[in-house]
Coordinates of C-alpha atoms (C1' of nucleotides) and ligand atoms in Angstrom, one line a residue:
Chain A
X14 CA 15.8 0.9 4.6
X15 CA 15.8 -1.0 8.0
X16 CA 14.8 -4.6 7.6
X17 CA 11.6 -6.1 9.3
X18 CA 10.0 -9.5 9.7
X19 CA 9.0 -11.0 6.3
X20 CA 5.8 -12.1 8.0
X21 CA 5.3 -8.1 9.3
X22 CA 5.9 -6.9 5.8
X23 CA 2.9 -8.5 4.5
X24 CA 0.7 -7.7 7.2
X25 CA 1.7 -4.2 7.1
X26 CA 0.4 -4.0 3.1
X27 CA -2.5 -5.3 4.1
X28 CA -3.0 -2.4 6.9
X29 CA -2.7 -0.6 4.0
X30 CA -5.2 -1.1 2.4
X31 CA -7.4 -1.7 5.3
X32 CA -6.6 1.6 6.1
X33 CA -7.2 2.6 2.8
X34 CA -11.1 1.5 2.9
X35 CA -11.5 3.4 6.6
X36 CA -10.4 6.6 5.1
X37 CA -13.1 5.9 2.3
X38 CA -15.3 5.3 4.6
X39 CA -15.1 8.6 6.7
X40 CA -13.3 7.0 9.9
X41 CA -10.1 8.7 11.9
X42 CA -9.3 6.7 14.1
X43 CA -9.4 2.8 15.0
X44 CA -8.0 0.8 17.7
X45 CA -6.0 -2.5 17.3
X46 CA -8.9 -4.2 18.1
X47 CA -10.8 -3.2 15.4
X48 CA -8.5 -3.5 12.4
X49 CA -7.6 -6.9 14.3
X50 CA -11.5 -7.9 13.9
X51 CA -11.3 -6.5 10.3
X52 CA -7.9 -8.2 8.7
X53 CA -8.6 -11.4 11.2
X54 CA -5.3 -11.2 12.9
X55 CA -4.6 -10.8 16.7
X56 CA -4.7 -7.2 18.1
X57 CA -1.3 -8.1 19.4
X58 CA -0.2 -8.7 16.4
X59 CA -1.0 -5.9 14.7
X60 CA 0.2 -3.9 17.6
X61 CA 3.3 -5.5 17.6
X62 CA 4.2 -5.4 13.8
X63 CA 3.2 -1.0 13.8
X64 CA 6.0 -0.6 16.8
X65 CA 8.5 -1.7 14.5
X66 CA 7.6 1.8 13.0
X67 CA 7.8 4.3 16.3
X68 CA 5.3 5.2 18.2
X69 CA 1.6 6.2 16.2
X70 CA -1.1 5.3 18.5
X71 CA -2.5 7.3 20.9
X72 CA -3.4 6.0 24.4
X73 CA -7.3 5.1 24.9
X74 CA -8.0 6.7 21.1
X75 CA -6.5 4.0 18.9
X76 CA -4.1 4.9 15.7
X77 CA -5.1 8.4 13.8
X78 CA -6.0 6.8 10.4
X79 CA -4.8 8.8 8.0
X80 CA -1.1 9.0 10.0
X81 CA -0.7 5.6 10.4
X82 CA -1.6 4.8 6.7
X83 CA 1.4 7.4 5.8
X84 CA 3.9 6.2 8.5
X85 CA 3.3 2.2 6.8
X86 CA 3.2 3.8 3.5
X87 CA 7.3 5.2 4.0
X88 CA 8.5 1.5 5.1
X89 CA 6.0 -0.2 2.2
X90 CA 5.8 1.6 -0.5
X91 CA 8.5 4.5 -1.3
X92 CA 7.0 4.8 -4.5
X93 CA 4.6 3.3 -7.5
X94 CA 5.7 -0.2 -8.9
X95 CA 5.8 -0.7 -12.3
X96 CA 5.7 -4.0 -14.1
X97 CA 5.5 -5.5 -17.3
X98 CA 3.8 -8.6 -18.8
X99 CA 4.8 -11.6 -20.0
X100 CA 2.0 -13.6 -22.3
X101 CA -1.0 -11.8 -23.2
X102 CA -3.2 -15.4 -22.9
X103 CA -6.5 -16.1 -20.8
X104 CA -4.3 -15.4 -16.8
X105 CA -2.2 -12.2 -19.2
X106 CA -5.5 -10.6 -20.4
X107 CA -7.0 -10.8 -17.0
X108 CA -4.4 -9.5 -14.9
X109 CA -4.0 -6.4 -17.6
X110 CA -7.6 -5.6 -17.4
X111 CA -7.3 -4.9 -13.5
X112 CA -7.7 -1.9 -12.4
X113 CA -5.3 -3.2 -9.1
X114 CA -2.9 -2.7 -11.8
X115 CA -3.7 0.4 -13.2
X116 CA -2.9 2.8 -9.6
X117 CA -0.8 4.8 -8.2
X118 CA 0.2 2.0 -6.1
X119 CA 1.3 -0.9 -9.1
X120 CA 1.3 0.6 -13.1
X121 CA 1.2 -2.0 -15.4
X122 CA 3.2 -0.7 -18.1
X123 CA 3.9 -2.7 -20.8
X124 CA 3.0 -6.4 -22.0
X125 CA 5.2 -8.9 -24.3
X126 CA 3.9 -11.8 -26.8
X127 CA 5.0 -14.0 -29.3
X128 CA 1.5 -13.9 -30.6
X129 CA 2.0 -12.0 -33.7
X130 CA -1.4 -11.4 -33.5
X131 CA -1.4 -9.5 -30.6
X132 CA 1.6 -7.3 -31.0
X133 CA 1.1 -4.0 -31.9
X134 CA -3.1 -4.3 -30.2
X135 CA -3.3 -2.2 -26.8
X136 CA -5.6 -4.0 -24.0
X137 CA -6.5 -0.8 -21.7
X138 CA -3.6 1.6 -22.7
X139 CA -0.9 -1.0 -22.0
X140 CA 1.2 -1.6 -25.4
X141 CA 1.2 -5.2 -26.5
X142 CA 5.6 -5.7 -28.0
X143 CA 6.8 -8.7 -29.4
X144 CA 9.1 -10.7 -27.2
X145 CA 12.3 -10.2 -29.3
X146 CA 11.7 -6.0 -28.0
X147 CA 11.6 -6.8 -24.6
X148 CA 15.4 -5.5 -23.9
X149 CA 14.8 -3.2 -25.6
X150 CA 11.8 -1.7 -24.5
X151 CA 11.6 -3.2 -20.8
X152 CA 14.7 -0.2 -19.8
X153 CA 12.7 2.1 -20.8
X154 CA 9.5 1.6 -18.6
X155 CA 11.7 1.7 -15.9
X156 CA 9.6 -1.5 -14.7
X157 CA 10.6 -3.3 -11.7
X158 CA 9.0 -6.4 -12.6
X159 CA 7.9 -9.1 -14.8
X160 CA 5.2 -11.5 -14.8
X161 CA 5.5 -14.7 -16.6
X162 CA 2.3 -16.0 -17.6
X163 CA 3.3 -18.2 -20.8
X164 CA 2.7 -21.7 -21.3
X165 CA 4.7 -23.3 -18.4
X166 CA 6.7 -25.0 -20.8
X167 CA 8.4 -21.3 -21.7
X168 CA 8.6 -20.3 -19.0
X169 CA 12.4 -20.6 -18.3
X170 CA 12.8 -18.5 -21.6
X171 CA 11.0 -15.7 -20.5
X172 CA 12.6 -15.8 -16.6
X173 CA 15.7 -15.5 -18.9
X174 CA 14.4 -12.4 -21.1
X175 CA 13.2 -11.3 -18.3
X176 CA 16.8 -11.1 -16.1
X177 CA 18.2 -10.1 -19.0
X178 CA 16.5 -6.9 -19.7
X179 CA 17.1 -6.1 -15.9
X180 CA 14.5 -6.5 -14.0
X181 CA 15.1 -7.7 -10.8
X182 CA 11.6 -9.2 -9.5
X183 CA 9.8 -12.1 -11.0
X184 CA 5.7 -12.9 -10.8
X185 CA 5.9 -16.6 -11.6
X186 CA 2.1 -17.7 -12.8
X187 CA 3.6 -21.1 -14.1
X188 CA 3.8 -24.4 -12.0
X189 CA 7.5 -24.3 -13.3
X190 CA 10.7 -23.5 -10.8
X191 CA 12.6 -21.1 -12.8
X192 CA 16.5 -20.5 -12.4
X193 CA 17.5 -17.1 -11.7
X194 CA 20.7 -15.2 -10.7
X195 CA 20.9 -15.0 -6.7
X196 CA 20.0 -11.5 -7.0
X197 CA 16.6 -12.2 -8.9
X198 CA 13.7 -12.1 -6.5
X199 CA 10.9 -14.4 -8.0
X200 CA 7.6 -15.2 -5.8
X201 CA 5.3 -17.9 -8.1
X202 CA 2.4 -18.2 -7.2
X203 CA 1.2 -21.9 -8.1
X204 CA -2.7 -21.8 -7.8
X205 CA -3.1 -26.0 -8.3
X206 CA -1.2 -26.1 -5.0
X207 CA -2.6 -23.5 -3.1
X208 CA -5.9 -25.4 -3.5
X209 CA -4.5 -28.1 -3.2
X210 CA -2.9 -26.8 0.6
X211 CA -6.3 -25.8 1.3
X212 CA -8.0 -28.8 1.0
X213 CA -5.4 -30.2 3.3
X214 CA -6.1 -28.2 5.4
X215 CA -9.5 -28.4 5.3
X216 CA -9.3 -32.5 5.7
X217 CA -7.5 -32.3 8.7
X218 CA -10.2 -31.3 10.8
Chain B
X23 CA -4.3 -37.7 8.8
X24 CA -1.7 -37.4 11.0
X25 CA -0.4 -33.6 11.0
X26 CA 2.4 -32.3 9.8
X27 CA 4.2 -29.4 10.0
X28 CA 2.2 -26.7 7.8
X29 CA 5.0 -25.3 5.4
X30 CA 5.7 -29.2 5.4
X31 CA 2.3 -29.9 3.4
X32 CA 2.5 -26.9 0.7
X33 CA 6.3 -28.0 0.6
X34 CA 5.1 -31.6 -0.3
X35 CA 2.6 -30.5 -2.8
X36 CA 5.8 -29.0 -4.9
X37 CA 8.1 -32.1 -4.7
X38 CA 5.1 -34.3 -5.9
X39 CA 4.7 -31.8 -8.5
X40 CA 8.8 -31.6 -9.4
X41 CA 8.6 -35.8 -9.0
X42 CA 5.1 -35.8 -11.8
X43 CA 7.4 -34.1 -14.1
X44 CA 10.8 -36.2 -13.8
X45 CA 8.5 -39.7 -13.8
X46 CA 7.8 -37.7 -17.2
X47 CA 11.7 -37.7 -18.0
X48 CA 11.9 -40.8 -17.3
X49 CA 14.4 -41.0 -14.3
X50 CA 13.8 -43.3 -12.2
X51 CA 15.9 -42.4 -9.0
X52 CA 16.4 -38.9 -7.5
X53 CA 18.7 -37.5 -4.9
X54 CA 17.4 -35.0 -1.8
X55 CA 20.3 -32.6 -3.4
X56 CA 19.5 -32.8 -7.1
X57 CA 15.6 -32.2 -5.5
X58 CA 16.8 -28.9 -4.2
X59 CA 18.3 -27.9 -7.1
X60 CA 15.2 -28.2 -9.1
X61 CA 12.6 -26.5 -6.7
X62 CA 15.3 -24.4 -5.0
X63 CA 15.3 -25.1 -1.8
X64 CA 17.6 -26.6 0.6
X65 CA 18.1 -30.6 0.3
X66 CA 18.5 -30.6 4.0
X67 CA 15.1 -29.2 3.9
X68 CA 13.8 -31.9 1.8
X69 CA 15.1 -34.9 3.9
X70 CA 13.6 -33.3 6.6
X71 CA 9.6 -33.1 4.9
X72 CA 10.5 -36.0 4.1
X73 CA 11.6 -37.7 6.8
X74 CA 7.9 -37.4 8.3
X75 CA 6.4 -39.3 6.3
X76 CA 9.0 -42.8 7.2
X77 CA 12.1 -43.9 5.9
X78 CA 11.9 -43.9 1.9
X79 CA 15.5 -42.9 0.6
X80 CA 18.0 -45.5 0.2
X81 CA 21.6 -43.7 1.0
X82 CA 23.8 -43.9 -2.3
X83 CA 20.8 -43.9 -4.5
X84 CA 18.7 -41.3 -3.2
X85 CA 14.7 -41.8 -3.4
X86 CA 12.9 -44.1 -5.6
X87 CA 10.9 -41.4 -7.8
X88 CA 8.0 -43.3 -8.3
X89 CA 7.6 -44.9 -4.6
X90 CA 8.1 -41.6 -2.9
X91 CA 5.7 -40.0 -5.4
X92 CA 2.9 -42.2 -4.3
X93 CA 4.2 -42.2 -0.3
X94 CA 4.0 -38.2 -0.3
X95 CA 0.5 -38.6 -2.4
X96 CA -0.9 -40.8 0.3
X97 CA -1.1 -37.7 2.9
X98 CA -1.4 -34.8 0.9
X99 CA -3.6 -35.9 -2.1
X100 CA -5.7 -38.7 -0.7
X101 CA -8.3 -37.9 -3.6
X102 CA -9.7 -35.4 -6.2
X103 CA -10.5 -32.0 -5.4
X104 CA -13.7 -30.4 -6.8
X105 CA -13.6 -26.9 -7.3
X106 CA -16.9 -24.6 -8.1
X107 CA -16.7 -21.1 -9.5
X108 CA -18.1 -17.9 -8.4
X109 CA -18.2 -15.1 -10.8
X110 CA -17.1 -15.8 -14.5
X111 CA -15.8 -12.4 -15.8
X112 CA -12.2 -11.6 -16.4
X113 CA -10.0 -13.4 -14.1
X114 CA -13.0 -16.3 -13.3
X115 CA -12.6 -17.4 -17.5
X116 CA -9.0 -17.9 -17.2
X117 CA -9.5 -19.9 -14.0
X118 CA -12.1 -21.8 -15.5
X119 CA -9.5 -22.6 -18.7
X120 CA -6.9 -23.1 -16.7
X121 CA -6.2 -27.0 -17.7
X122 CA -4.5 -27.4 -13.9
X123 CA -8.3 -27.3 -12.8
X124 CA -9.1 -30.0 -15.1
X125 CA -7.2 -33.4 -14.1
X126 CA -7.1 -36.3 -11.8
X127 CA -5.9 -34.0 -8.9
X128 CA -8.5 -30.4 -9.0
X129 CA -11.6 -30.4 -10.9
X130 CA -14.1 -27.7 -11.3
X131 CA -17.5 -29.0 -11.9
X132 CA -19.4 -25.5 -12.0
X133 CA -19.8 -21.5 -12.3
X134 CA -22.2 -19.2 -10.9
X135 CA -22.7 -15.7 -12.0
X136 CA -25.4 -13.1 -11.7
X137 CA -25.2 -12.0 -15.3
X138 CA -27.9 -13.5 -17.3
X139 CA -26.1 -13.3 -20.6
X140 CA -23.5 -15.7 -18.7
X141 CA -26.1 -17.9 -16.8
X142 CA -26.5 -21.3 -19.0
X143 CA -23.7 -20.8 -21.0
X144 CA -21.1 -23.9 -21.0
X145 CA -17.0 -23.0 -20.4
X146 CA -14.8 -26.1 -21.0
X147 CA -17.8 -28.8 -19.8
X148 CA -18.4 -26.2 -16.8
X149 CA -21.9 -25.2 -16.8
X150 CA -22.7 -21.6 -15.6
X151 CA -25.6 -21.4 -13.5
X152 CA -28.1 -18.5 -11.8
X153 CA -26.2 -17.3 -7.8
X154 CA -29.6 -18.3 -6.7
X155 CA -29.6 -22.4 -8.0
X156 CA -26.1 -22.2 -6.0
X157 CA -27.8 -24.0 -2.5
X158 CA -29.6 -26.5 -4.7
X159 CA -26.5 -26.9 -7.2
X160 CA -23.6 -27.4 -5.4
X161 CA -24.2 -30.3 -2.9
X162 CA -24.9 -32.0 -5.6
X163 CA -21.5 -31.3 -7.4
X164 CA -19.4 -33.1 -4.4
X165 CA -17.4 -30.0 -4.2
X166 CA -14.8 -28.6 -1.5
X167 CA -13.7 -25.3 -2.1
X168 CA -14.9 -22.7 -3.6
X169 CA -13.5 -19.9 -5.5
X170 CA -14.3 -16.1 -5.0
X171 CA -13.6 -14.1 -8.3
X172 CA -16.7 -11.7 -8.4
X173 CA -16.2 -7.7 -7.8
X174 CA -15.1 -6.7 -3.8
X175 CA -17.7 -5.1 -3.2
X176 CA -19.7 -8.7 -3.3
X177 CA -17.2 -10.5 -2.1
X178 CA -18.9 -10.8 0.7
X179 CA -22.7 -12.3 0.2
X180 CA -20.8 -14.5 -2.1
X181 CA -18.5 -15.7 1.0
X182 CA -21.9 -16.6 2.2
X183 CA -23.4 -18.6 -0.6
X184 CA -20.7 -20.6 -0.3
X185 CA -21.3 -21.3 3.6
X186 CA -24.8 -21.9 2.7
X187 CA -24.0 -23.9 -0.1
X188 CA -22.1 -25.9 2.2
X189 CA -18.3 -25.9 1.7
X190 CA -16.1 -25.7 3.8
X191 CA -13.3 -23.9 1.9
X192 CA -12.9 -20.8 -0.3
X193 CA -10.4 -19.3 -2.0
X194 CA -10.5 -15.3 -1.9
X195 CA -8.8 -13.2 -5.5
X196 CA -10.7 -9.9 -4.2
X197 CA -8.9 -7.5 -2.1
X198 CA -11.4 -7.7 1.0
X199 CA -11.4 -10.4 4.0
X200 CA -14.5 -11.9 4.4
X201 CA -15.9 -13.2 7.5
X202 CA -16.7 -17.1 7.9
X203 CA -17.5 -19.7 10.4
X204 CA -14.3 -20.6 12.2
X205 CA -15.0 -24.0 10.6
X206 CA -14.5 -22.9 7.2
X207 CA -10.8 -22.4 5.6
X208 CA -10.4 -19.4 4.0
X209 CA -7.1 -19.0 1.4
X210 CA -6.5 -14.9 0.3
X211 CA -4.8 -14.5 -2.6
X212 CA -4.6 -10.9 -2.9
X213 CA -2.1 -10.3 -6.1
X214 CA -1.4 -6.4 -5.3
X215 CA -0.1 -7.4 -2.0
X216 CA 1.6 -10.0 -3.7
X217 CA 3.7 -7.6 -5.7
X218 CA 4.2 -5.0 -3.7
X219 CA 5.6 -7.7 -1.4
X220 CA 8.5 -8.7 -3.8
X221 CA 9.2 -4.9 -4.9
X222 CA 9.9 -4.8 -0.9
X223 CA 12.1 -7.3 -0.8
X224 CA 13.6 -6.0 -3.7
X225 CA 14.7 -2.5 -2.6
X226 CA 15.5 -3.8 0.9
X227 CA 18.9 -5.2 -0.5
Chain C
dA8 C1' 35.7 -59.4 1.1
dT9 C1' 36.8 -54.8 2.4
dT10 C1' 37.3 -50.4 2.2
dT11 C1' 35.7 -45.9 0.4
dA12 C1' 32.3 -42.8 -1.2
dA13 C1' 27.9 -40.5 -1.0
dT14 C1' 23.7 -40.3 0.6
dT15 C1' 19.9 -40.2 3.7
dG16 C1' 18.0 -39.5 8.4
dT17 C1' 17.5 -37.7 12.8
dG18 C1' 18.3 -34.9 17.6
dA19 C1' 19.8 -30.8 18.8
dA20 C1' 21.4 -25.5 17.9
dA21 C1' 20.1 -21.5 16.0
dT22 C1' 16.8 -18.3 13.8
dT23 C1' 12.3 -16.6 13.5
dA24 C1' 7.4 -16.0 14.1
dA25 C1' 3.9 -15.9 17.8
dT26 C1' 1.0 -15.0 22.0
dA27 C1' 0.9 -13.9 26.3
dA28 C1' 2.0 -10.8 30.6
dC29 C1' 2.2 -6.3 32.1
dG30 C1' 3.5 -1.6 32.6
dA31 C1' 2.5 3.2 31.0
dT32 C1' -0.4 6.4 28.7
dT33 C1' -4.0 9.3 28.2
dG34 C1' -9.1 10.5 27.5
dT35 C1' -13.7 10.3 29.8
dG36 C1' -16.8 11.4 33.4
dG37 C1' -17.7 12.3 38.1
Chain D
dC22 C1' -8.8 17.8 39.9
dC23 C1' -9.1 13.1 40.5
dA24 C1' -10.1 8.0 40.0
dC25 C1' -11.0 5.0 36.0
dA26 C1' -11.0 2.5 32.1
dA27 C1' -8.9 1.8 27.6
dT28 C1' -5.7 1.2 25.2
dC29 C1' -0.8 1.2 23.7
dG30 C1' 3.8 -0.4 23.6
dT31 C1' 7.9 -3.7 25.3
dT32 C1' 9.4 -7.2 27.3
dA33 C1' 9.5 -12.2 28.6
dT34 C1' 8.2 -16.9 27.0
dT35 C1' 6.4 -19.7 24.3
dA36 C1' 5.7 -22.4 19.7
dA37 C1' 7.4 -22.8 14.8
dT38 C1' 10.0 -23.2 11.5
dT39 C1' 15.0 -24.0 9.5
dT40 C1' 19.6 -25.8 9.9
dC41 C1' 23.7 -27.9 11.2
dA42 C1' 26.0 -31.6 12.8
dC43 C1' 27.2 -35.9 12.9
dA44 C1' 25.4 -41.0 12.8
dA45 C1' 24.0 -44.4 9.5
dT46 C1' 23.6 -46.4 5.6
dT47 C1' 24.7 -48.9 1.7
dA48 C1' 25.7 -49.0 -3.6
dA49 C1' 30.2 -49.1 -6.1
dA50 C1' 35.3 -50.0 -6.6
dT51 C1' 39.2 -52.8 -5.6
Ligands
LIG302 N1 -5.2 -19.5 -17.3 C1 -5.3 -19.6 -16.4 O1 -5.9 -19.2 -15.3 C2 -4.1 -19.3 -15.3 C3 -4.2 -20.2 -13.7 C4 -2.9 -20.7 -12.9 C5 -1.6 -20.6 -13.5 N2 -1.3 -20.2 -15.2 C6 -0.1 -20.4 -15.7 O2 0.0 -19.0 -16.5 C7 0.5 -19.7 -17.9 C8 -0.4 -18.9 -18.5 O3 -1.6 -19.4 -19.2 P1 -2.9 -18.8 -20.0 O4 -4.4 -19.7 -19.7 O5 -3.0 -17.3 -19.7 O6 -2.3 -19.9 -20.9 P2 -2.7 -19.3 -22.6 O7 -2.0 -20.2 -23.3 O8 -4.3 -19.1 -22.8 O9 -1.4 -17.9 -23.2 C9 -0.3 -18.0 -23.1 C10 0.4 -16.5 -23.9 O10 1.3 -16.8 -24.0 C11 1.7 -16.8 -25.3 N3 3.3 -17.7 -25.3 C12 3.1 -19.1 -26.8 N4 4.1 -19.7 -26.6 C13 5.1 -18.7 -25.5 C14 6.6 -18.1 -25.8 N5 7.2 -19.0 -26.2 N6 6.8 -16.7 -25.6 C15 5.9 -16.1 -25.1 N7 4.9 -16.3 -25.1 C16 4.6 -17.2 -25.6 C17 0.8 -17.1 -25.9 O11 0.6 -16.4 -27.5 C18 -0.3 -16.7 -25.5 O12 -1.1 -15.5 -25.4 C19 0.3 -21.2 -17.8 O13 1.9 -21.4 -17.2 C20 -0.3 -21.7 -16.9 O14 -0.2 -23.1 -16.3 C21 -2.8 -20.0 -15.7
LIG303 N1 -8.7 -10.0 -12.9 C1 -7.0 -10.3 -12.6 O1 -6.4 -10.3 -13.2 C2 -7.8 -10.2 -11.3 C3 -7.0 -10.0 -10.2 C4 -6.5 -10.4 -9.0 C5 -7.7 -9.9 -8.3 N2 -8.9 -9.7 -9.2 C6 -9.9 -9.6 -8.2 O2 -11.3 -10.9 -8.7 C7 -12.8 -10.4 -8.5 C8 -13.0 -10.8 -10.1 O3 -12.2 -10.0 -11.1 P1 -12.7 -9.9 -12.8 O4 -11.1 -8.9 -13.5 O5 -13.2 -10.8 -12.8 O6 -13.7 -8.9 -12.5 P2 -15.3 -9.1 -13.9 O7 -16.2 -7.5 -13.2 O8 -14.8 -9.2 -15.0 O9 -16.1 -10.0 -13.7 C9 -16.9 -10.0 -12.5 C10 -18.3 -11.2 -12.6 O10 -18.9 -11.3 -11.5 C11 -19.6 -11.3 -11.7 N3 -20.6 -10.5 -10.9 C12 -21.2 -9.1 -10.8 N4 -21.3 -8.8 -10.0 C13 -21.9 -9.9 -9.7 C14 -22.7 -10.3 -7.5 N5 -22.9 -8.7 -7.6 N6 -22.4 -11.7 -7.8 C15 -22.3 -12.5 -8.4 N7 -21.2 -12.0 -9.4 C16 -21.4 -11.0 -9.6 C17 -20.5 -10.4 -13.2 O11 -21.5 -11.0 -14.1 C18 -18.4 -10.6 -13.8 O12 -18.8 -11.7 -14.4 C19 -12.2 -8.7 -8.5 O13 -12.6 -9.0 -7.1 C20 -11.0 -8.3 -8.4 O14 -10.7 -7.4 -7.7 C21 -9.1 -9.5 -10.4

DNA sequence: ATTTAATTGTGAAATTAATAACGATTGTGG
DNA sequence: CCACAATCGTTATTAATTTCACAATTAAAT
């Protein structure tokens, strides 16, 4: 896999999502300008991003949606991502029920909780295991990413279990920074910070 | 409010969160190096960010935590942010119950749903109103930010209601791009894209 | 009082990302 | 078949951000 600007990767995933929608609407071609309208970016930005993946557009017509989508996916979506969830509380339950995590792109394959009342249950075909079973169960699921949705004070021990289970990616919803070996990638999603930074944007105008 | 690099603002909010924790632990001083360890950034980055707000550190000792915190907050946390929620489903219910949205920094003040069974109920002291009441209720709450947590196909109409209610900020959890006037700020949180981009990071190593 | 070592603060360099400018291509209509 | 206008793709330019190098400061040790 060649390496592209990090931002390009994120936007490319947005393009794929958009192209999916356009396909559903029965459209065949789309121009960089139209994509810019939909995604709230600029047409130049979009052409620049796409140019990373080769010459795929046709002057006067734009991009053939199906073709563009398949080329982009080749670079950013080689195969299904399998995720496991740690902490089936308020947030975890919502995530486990999210249809966006039960499709051909992302599949949730197992969940873990310390609460004995939850262990053994199933939500949306996802079985809930005890935390102790993680290092044994996770490898069998072929998961690549673990989600941390436990109380903040247990985020580090959960991260340790995730690492011990062999996962290389973590999405951390707790408002804490976790320590992991440097070959493990962490994406922190701190909702409070998102809201506060948006508020700063508003104030500064 | 002066304007600082956008990235600096986000990190500053992270520093404030970290300083809060250190204070709770009873610490008095912290060095840029220690902050770097905790936040997983570099010490230079941290000093550079802080230098935007004046000379606050002391060589040989580091930063006095209480003082640093109060200076940073002066720039990024003038007062409580009030938020209202649209869509009290799986995700919305989790958010409404999140303690992080019921403190002196962020306060959820109202929720809205079209489901008659939910309207009139209360979760965590937050009353659920009907969508029709939004333009009347929201202004009374002094809210600044609206959250979109309705099914994706209703995101645009919800955005329209939020704008009509006079809010200048939107946090959009649906996997769609919404159209709003240019003086309204939108923060899109697309979990699927977060997961997929993390997966790209993993693959590229 | 002087030295030393740790630590901050900052201008300059390097990197990364976005924007602009413009040439190249090609479907369309005459 | 030719001119035209729309659209892509690429190179150059500018802007934002991070990293580097090092001077300035000062608490602590002697
Ligand atoms: N609720 C939200 O909308 C929201 C939003 C942003 C961030 N968060 C963060 O997500 C995390 C979970 O939030 P929540 O509202 O779902 O909390 P919750 O208390 O509802 O759920 C926590 C779950 O983790 C399990 N758990 C408890 N102790 C555990 C341990 N030691 N190890 C493993 N699992 C344990 C509990 O059994 C429970 O099922 C918290 O850190 C919170 O700060 C929540
Ligand atoms: N569940 C998750 O963890 C999750 C994660 C990421 C994104 N999302 C997105 O968040 C949104 C909500 O997800 P969810 O799982 O809570 O869905 P949900 O179906 O559980 O909840 C949707 C809520 O919105 C209300 N609603 C329905 N139609 C409405 C309308 N026209 N106007 C206003 N409200 C309406 C419903 O009554 C319901 O309470 C979706 O767009 C989803 O894609 C959800």
